[in-house]
Phi, psi and omega in degrees: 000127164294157168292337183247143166261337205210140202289326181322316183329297177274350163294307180288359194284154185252123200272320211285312186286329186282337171258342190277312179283022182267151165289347182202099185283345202270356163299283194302000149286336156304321211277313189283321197321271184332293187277032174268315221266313169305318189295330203273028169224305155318316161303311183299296187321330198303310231267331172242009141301301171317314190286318187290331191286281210311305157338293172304336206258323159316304182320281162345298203285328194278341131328264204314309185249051171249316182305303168331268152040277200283299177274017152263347158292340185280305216264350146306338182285318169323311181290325217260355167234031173034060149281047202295327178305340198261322167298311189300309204297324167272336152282353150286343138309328178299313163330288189299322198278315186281331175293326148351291203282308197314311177304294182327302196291322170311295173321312167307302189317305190306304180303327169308324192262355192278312182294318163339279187324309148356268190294349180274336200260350166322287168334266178341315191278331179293327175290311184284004189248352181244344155279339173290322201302293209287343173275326182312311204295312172296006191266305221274019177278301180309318188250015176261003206240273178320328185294306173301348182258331163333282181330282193339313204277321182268341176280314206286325190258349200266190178300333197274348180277247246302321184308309177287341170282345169287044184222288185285001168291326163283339183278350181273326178287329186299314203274352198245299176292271249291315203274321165330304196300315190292322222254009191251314164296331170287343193280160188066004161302114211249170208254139167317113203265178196302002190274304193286358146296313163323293191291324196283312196303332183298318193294312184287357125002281167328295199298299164304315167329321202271309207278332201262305189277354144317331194257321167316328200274306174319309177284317164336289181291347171255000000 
């Protein structure tokens, strides 16, 4: 059994209440899709039955009425050699033949309204079929979207994000203590007062003094 039995079925159908109560939507949009697809290639086959009968029915009628036609010359030609018995016999063929045709032509109607009904419903299933289209395209959009933040949530969550990030807090506890250790050599230190400023510039005085006849003494010897 299919999900739909009938083309009104699927016309009427609520694609939304059908996916909400399925365990797997993007199986069932396959499903509806696919027997949508089977129904509208059965309408259509019906639609061109219908068109080959009315064709064939055509045919008919435009017979039966060459025949009228036909058994009305006969039964003129019958009166002009005052054969009325032979004229009557012929127009009761005539007859015969247009109610024929008169049957015939009723049937095309019936079939006319059948290929309307055909083509309205041709119509519908191409809407409902382009409409199935477009929620398949929003489910598998919807569950290419869930795979990804899936992913996201286990890369984000998994072991190697975590190692790493337990890598950068040790290197940041490493970096915290180094700079502990600098702010720490400093403390109970008092700020230089101007005598010990004084005296360091006198002392590097010394030093370039010492450094200039150091170099001197050197190029002398060499």
């Amino acid at each position: 059994m299919g999900i739909f039995s009938r083309t009104r079925d699927i016309v009427a159908a609520n694609f939304a209440d059908l996916l909400e109560k399925s365990e797997d939507p993007a199986k069932m949009i396959r499903l509806i899709i696919l027997e949508m697809e089977e129904t509208l290639v059965e309408v259509r086959a019906s639609a061109a039955r219908t068109i080959a009968d009315q064709k064939e029915m055509r045919r008919h009628i435009s017979k039966l009425d060459q025949l009228q036609a036909s058994w009305t010359e006969k039964a003129e030609l019958a009166l002009s050699k005052d054969r009325e018995d032979l004229a009557k016999a012929a127009l009761v063929e005539r007859q015969k033949a247009a109610d024929m045709a008169d049957q015939l032509k009723a049937e095309v109607g019936v079939l006319d309204d059948a290929l309307r009904a055909s083509e309205e419903d041709i119509a519908k299933l191409q809407n409902k079929l382009r409409e199935a289209r477009t929620k398949q395209s929003n489910i598998a959009t919807r569950l290419e979207s869930a795979n990804n933040r899936v992913r996201l949530r286990e890369m984000y969550n998994g072991p190697k994000t975590h190692d790493a990030f337990s890598r950068f807090d040790q290197l940041e506890r490493r970096v915290d203590d180094a700079e502990g250790r600098a702010e720490a050599m400093g403390l109970g230190s008092l700020p230089m007062s101007l005598e010990d400023e004084i005296a360091a510039l006198s002392a590097n005085d010394k030093v370039d003094a010492d450094l200039a006849a150091l170099k001197a003494r050197m190029k002398k010897d060499g």
